[in-house]
Short mmCIF file of C-alpha atoms in Angstrom, two decimals:
data_model
loop_
_atom_site.label_atom_id
_atom_site.label_comp_id
_atom_site.label_asym_id
_atom_site.label_seq_id
_atom_site.Cartn_x
_atom_site.Cartn_y
_atom_site.Cartn_z
CA ILE A 15 18.56 -7.11 3.84
CA VAL A 16 17.13 -8.17 0.45
CA ASP A 17 16.31 -5.09 -1.65
CA LEU A 18 13.24 -5.84 -3.78
CA ASP A 19 12.61 -2.25 -4.87
CA ALA A 20 15.82 -1.71 -6.82
CA LYS A 21 14.44 -2.32 -10.30
CA ASN A 22 11.49 -0.01 -9.67
CA ARG A 23 13.44 3.09 -8.67
CA THR A 24 14.14 6.01 -10.98
CA ARG A 25 17.60 5.28 -12.40
CA THR A 26 20.17 7.90 -11.48
CA PHE A 27 23.92 7.76 -10.82
CA LYS A 28 23.23 7.74 -7.08
CA THR A 29 20.75 4.83 -7.24
CA ARG A 30 23.05 2.82 -9.53
CA VAL A 31 25.92 3.14 -7.04
CA HIS A 32 23.60 2.30 -4.15
CA ASP A 33 22.20 -0.78 -5.91
CA SER A 34 25.64 -2.06 -6.87
CA ILE A 35 26.93 -1.85 -3.28
CA TRP A 36 23.72 -3.36 -1.90
CA LYS A 37 23.77 -6.28 -4.35
CA ASN A 38 27.30 -7.29 -3.35
CA LEU A 39 26.42 -7.03 0.34
CA GLU A 40 23.28 -9.08 -0.22
CA LYS A 41 25.20 -11.93 -1.89
CA LYS A 42 27.58 -12.19 1.07
CA GLU A 43 24.84 -12.10 3.70
CA LEU A 44 22.65 -14.67 1.94
CA LYS A 45 25.47 -17.20 2.23
CA ILE A 46 25.88 -16.88 5.99
CA ILE A 47 22.35 -16.26 7.32
CA PRO A 48 20.90 -19.66 8.37
CA ASN A 49 17.20 -18.73 8.52
CA PHE A 50 14.92 -16.18 6.88
CA ILE A 51 11.57 -14.74 7.91
CA ILE A 52 9.51 -13.23 5.10
CA VAL A 53 6.13 -11.52 5.31
CA SER A 54 4.32 -13.14 2.38
CA LYS A 55 4.29 -16.33 0.31
CA SER A 56 4.68 -14.23 -2.82
CA LEU A 57 8.27 -13.45 -1.78
CA GLU A 58 9.31 -17.05 -1.21
CA LYS A 59 10.16 -17.94 -4.81
CA GLU A 60 12.18 -14.78 -5.38
CA ILE A 61 14.10 -15.13 -2.13
CA LYS A 62 14.93 -18.76 -2.94
CA GLN A 63 16.24 -17.74 -6.36
CA ARG A 64 18.65 -15.38 -4.62
CA GLY A 65 20.04 -18.21 -2.52
CA ALA A 66 18.06 -18.04 0.72
CA ARG A 67 17.21 -21.22 2.61
CA ASN A 68 15.13 -22.20 5.65
CA ILE A 69 12.42 -19.66 4.89
CA TRP A 70 9.55 -18.96 7.28
CA THR A 71 6.51 -16.89 6.32
CA ILE A 72 5.13 -14.70 9.12
CA PRO A 73 2.94 -11.75 8.08
CA ASN A 74 3.01 -8.25 9.52
CA GLY A 75 0.99 -7.53 12.65
CA ILE A 76 -1.05 -4.57 13.82
CA SER A 77 -1.04 -2.77 17.17
CA ALA A 78 -4.16 -3.03 19.35
CA GLU A 79 -4.46 0.78 19.53
CA TRP A 80 -5.74 0.83 15.95
CA PHE A 81 -8.95 -0.83 17.10
CA GLU A 82 -9.62 1.80 19.74
CA TYR A 83 -10.47 4.53 17.23
CA LYS A 84 -13.91 4.87 15.67
CA ALA A 85 -14.47 5.68 12.03
CA ASP A 86 -15.39 9.31 11.38
CA GLU A 87 -15.96 9.23 7.64
CA ILE A 88 -15.89 12.33 5.49
CA PRO A 89 -18.00 11.14 2.52
CA GLY A 90 -16.25 10.95 -0.82
CA THR A 91 -12.73 10.86 0.63
CA LEU A 92 -10.19 8.50 -0.90
CA LEU A 93 -6.92 7.80 0.89
CA PHE A 94 -3.51 6.59 -0.23
CA VAL A 95 -0.76 6.04 2.34
CA GLY A 96 2.78 5.07 1.38
CA ARG A 97 6.11 6.21 0.02
CA ILE A 98 5.76 8.35 -3.07
CA ILE A 99 7.86 6.28 -5.48
CA PRO A 100 7.20 4.79 -8.96
CA ILE A 101 6.37 1.30 -7.64
CA LYS A 102 3.24 2.74 -5.98
CA ALA A 103 1.77 3.70 -9.38
CA LEU A 104 0.17 6.93 -8.24
CA GLU A 105 -0.14 7.94 -11.88
CA SER A 106 -2.73 5.16 -12.24
CA LEU A 107 -4.63 6.44 -9.22
CA LEU A 108 -4.64 10.01 -10.51
CA LYS A 109 -5.88 8.95 -13.93
CA ALA A 110 -8.61 6.83 -12.31
CA PHE A 111 -9.53 9.73 -10.03
CA SER A 112 -9.94 12.02 -13.04
CA ILE A 113 -12.71 9.61 -14.10
CA ILE A 114 -14.15 9.22 -10.61
CA SER A 115 -14.40 12.95 -9.92
CA LYS A 116 -16.69 13.38 -12.93
CA GLN A 117 -19.10 10.77 -11.54
CA VAL A 118 -18.86 11.58 -7.84
CA HIS A 119 -18.57 15.35 -7.66
CA ASP A 120 -17.83 15.66 -3.94
CA SER A 121 -14.94 13.19 -4.09
CA LYS A 122 -11.39 14.10 -3.09
CA LEU A 123 -8.09 12.25 -2.82
CA ASN A 124 -5.70 12.53 0.12
CA ILE A 125 -2.15 11.35 -0.52
CA VAL A 126 -0.18 10.71 2.67
CA GLY A 127 3.49 9.81 2.53
CA THR A 128 7.07 10.94 2.08
CA PRO A 129 8.20 11.86 -1.46
CA MET A 130 11.23 9.54 -1.56
CA ASP A 131 11.71 10.14 -5.29
CA LYS A 132 11.61 13.89 -5.91
CA GLN A 133 11.50 13.58 -9.69
CA TYR A 134 8.56 11.21 -9.50
CA TYR A 135 6.79 13.41 -6.94
CA GLU A 136 7.00 16.44 -9.22
CA SER A 137 5.68 14.41 -12.15
CA ILE A 138 2.70 13.26 -10.07
CA LYS A 139 1.83 16.81 -9.06
CA GLN A 140 2.05 17.85 -12.71
CA LEU A 141 -0.29 15.01 -13.67
CA ALA A 142 -2.87 16.24 -11.17
CA SER A 143 -2.78 19.62 -12.92
CA THR A 144 -2.89 18.04 -16.38
CA TYR A 145 -6.00 16.02 -15.44
CA GLU A 146 -7.55 19.20 -13.96
CA ILE A 147 -8.02 17.61 -10.53
CA ARG A 148 -5.32 19.52 -8.62
CA ASP A 149 -7.94 21.22 -6.42
CA LYS A 150 -9.26 17.81 -5.32
CA VAL A 151 -5.92 16.09 -4.74
CA ILE A 152 -4.23 16.95 -1.44
CA PHE A 153 -0.59 16.01 -0.85
CA LYS A 154 -0.37 15.85 2.94
CA GLY A 155 3.19 14.66 3.44
CA PRO A 156 4.04 12.04 6.08
CA LYS A 157 1.71 11.45 9.04
CA TYR A 158 2.40 9.52 12.22
CA ASP A 159 0.63 8.08 15.26
CA ALA A 160 -2.74 9.72 16.02
CA ASP A 161 -2.53 11.99 12.95
CA LEU A 162 -2.14 8.94 10.69
CA ILE A 163 -4.95 7.07 12.43
CA ASN A 164 -7.21 10.09 11.90
CA GLU A 165 -6.47 10.06 8.17
CA TYR A 166 -7.76 6.50 8.00
CA ALA A 167 -10.74 7.32 10.23
CA ASN A 168 -11.81 10.18 7.95
CA CYS A 169 -11.61 8.36 4.62
CA SER A 170 -14.39 6.51 2.82
CA ILE A 171 -12.11 4.11 0.93
CA PHE A 172 -8.45 3.18 1.13
CA VAL A 173 -6.74 2.73 -2.25
CA LEU A 174 -3.42 1.01 -3.01
CA PRO A 175 -2.63 0.96 -6.78
CA SER A 176 0.90 -0.50 -6.51
CA LYS A 177 2.72 -2.42 -9.23
CA ARG A 178 4.42 -4.56 -6.60
CA GLU A 179 3.95 -5.25 -2.88
CA SER A 180 4.89 -7.89 -0.33
CA ASN A 181 2.67 -7.66 2.78
CA PRO A 182 1.82 -3.95 3.01
CA LEU A 183 1.16 -2.75 6.54
CA VAL A 184 -1.13 -0.05 5.17
CA ILE A 185 -3.65 -2.75 4.20
CA LEU A 186 -3.78 -3.90 7.82
CA GLU A 187 -4.08 -0.31 9.03
CA ALA A 188 -7.02 0.34 6.72
CA MET A 189 -8.70 -2.91 7.79
CA ALA A 190 -8.22 -2.14 11.49
CA SER A 191 -9.77 1.26 10.82
CA GLY A 192 -12.86 -0.42 9.38
CA LYS A 193 -12.36 0.86 5.85
CA PRO A 194 -13.08 -0.95 2.56
CA ILE A 195 -10.08 -1.31 0.28
CA VAL A 196 -9.47 -1.19 -3.45
CA ALA A 197 -6.02 -2.58 -4.22
CA THR A 198 -4.10 -4.19 -7.05
CA ASP A 199 -3.90 -7.96 -7.32
CA VAL A 200 -0.10 -8.08 -6.95
CA GLY A 201 2.45 -9.69 -4.65
CA GLY A 202 1.14 -10.56 -1.21
CA ILE A 203 -1.99 -8.38 -1.35
CA PRO A 204 -4.29 -11.30 -2.35
CA GLU A 205 -3.00 -13.15 0.72
CA MET A 206 -4.39 -10.31 2.88
CA LEU A 207 -7.50 -9.21 1.01
CA LYS A 208 -10.19 -11.42 -0.48
CA ASP A 209 -11.91 -9.91 -3.50
CA ALA A 210 -15.48 -8.74 -2.81
CA ARG A 211 -15.16 -9.41 0.94
CA GLU A 212 -12.87 -6.80 2.57
CA GLY A 213 -12.76 -4.77 -0.62
CA PHE A 214 -11.95 -5.23 -4.29
CA LEU A 215 -8.86 -6.50 -6.09
CA VAL A 216 -8.09 -5.01 -9.50
CA GLU A 217 -5.48 -5.63 -12.18
CA SER A 218 -2.35 -3.53 -11.95
CA GLU A 219 -2.52 -0.43 -14.19
CA ASN A 220 -6.11 -1.22 -15.24
CA ILE A 221 -7.44 2.34 -14.91
CA GLY A 222 -11.03 1.57 -15.88
CA GLN A 223 -11.33 -1.28 -13.42
CA LEU A 224 -9.78 0.77 -10.62
CA ALA A 225 -12.16 3.68 -11.23
CA ASP A 226 -15.20 1.42 -11.52
CA LYS A 227 -14.63 -0.37 -8.20
CA ILE A 228 -14.01 2.89 -6.36
CA VAL A 229 -17.17 4.46 -7.79
CA THR A 230 -19.15 1.36 -6.83
CA LEU A 231 -18.06 1.77 -3.21
CA LEU A 232 -18.52 5.54 -3.13
CA LYS A 233 -22.13 5.12 -4.22
CA ASP A 234 -22.97 2.33 -1.75
CA LYS A 235 -22.67 3.24 1.93
CA GLU A 236 -23.91 -0.15 3.14
CA LEU A 237 -21.34 -2.00 1.03
CA ARG A 238 -18.60 0.22 2.46
CA LYS A 239 -19.80 -0.59 5.97
CA THR A 240 -20.04 -4.34 5.33
CA MET A 241 -16.60 -4.60 3.72
CA GLY A 242 -15.07 -2.34 6.36
CA GLN A 243 -16.33 -4.56 9.17
CA ALA A 244 -15.10 -7.69 7.40
CA GLY A 245 -11.65 -6.13 7.16
CA ARG A 246 -11.70 -5.13 10.82
CA ASP A 247 -12.59 -8.68 11.85
CA ARG A 248 -9.75 -10.06 9.73
CA ALA A 249 -7.20 -7.57 11.06
CA ARG A 250 -7.99 -8.62 14.66
CA LYS A 251 -6.52 -12.02 13.80
CA GLN A 252 -3.18 -10.35 13.06
CA ASP A 253 -2.59 -8.37 16.23
CA TRP A 254 1.04 -8.33 17.33
CA GLY A 255 0.40 -10.77 20.18
CA THR A 256 -0.71 -13.45 17.74
CA ILE A 257 2.13 -12.71 15.33
CA ALA A 258 4.68 -12.83 18.17
CA GLU A 259 3.50 -16.33 19.10
CA GLN A 260 4.03 -17.48 15.51
CA THR A 261 7.53 -16.00 15.50
CA VAL A 262 8.58 -17.71 18.74
#
């Protein structure tokens, strides 16, 4: 029930009304709910400040079917999966990709997800044109089930440039797919991904660092394979059966 995205949304009359109603509802619920389950340690302090008590940290799990698919990499393919909203910092990814595409000429960027913020979505598409990379950036909309799994299977690297995250399921999905990851060192991501093992952690909005780590992976097939396997091994420890046992 706790809305952690409110301060990151584009401010409109509609979102202000929504946030006001939600905040009042949240205050009432926090007083009567006896126990809370959160998905990352990074959330614990913030939830406590809002009045929650008896907090248990249980991370997201991943379905076994993700491990049944084999990687079918299309070299040079970067993948982002998530809601298209300001908190995801796609402007950072596009700026980094404008650098990457000059160094790795066959690179392309697939963006999979629902444009929840239309104004932001239009600004991102305009940025792709401004950076002269529109022909290499493909907005694919939302994908589900086998179609989503295939997007992961086809990519070389999964990238998550967010300004804020808790315990993003997309990290687990990329790991289960055997893909190396470049993600920002924010929220609960460092709890899921160890730098230089399953991928690379970079500072939020550090464009140069983001581009550099992606280029490093694009130019090193063996490193991609090694990190991808490390991620797959780690994701197996978070299948839903294991997570269910922790919850019970």
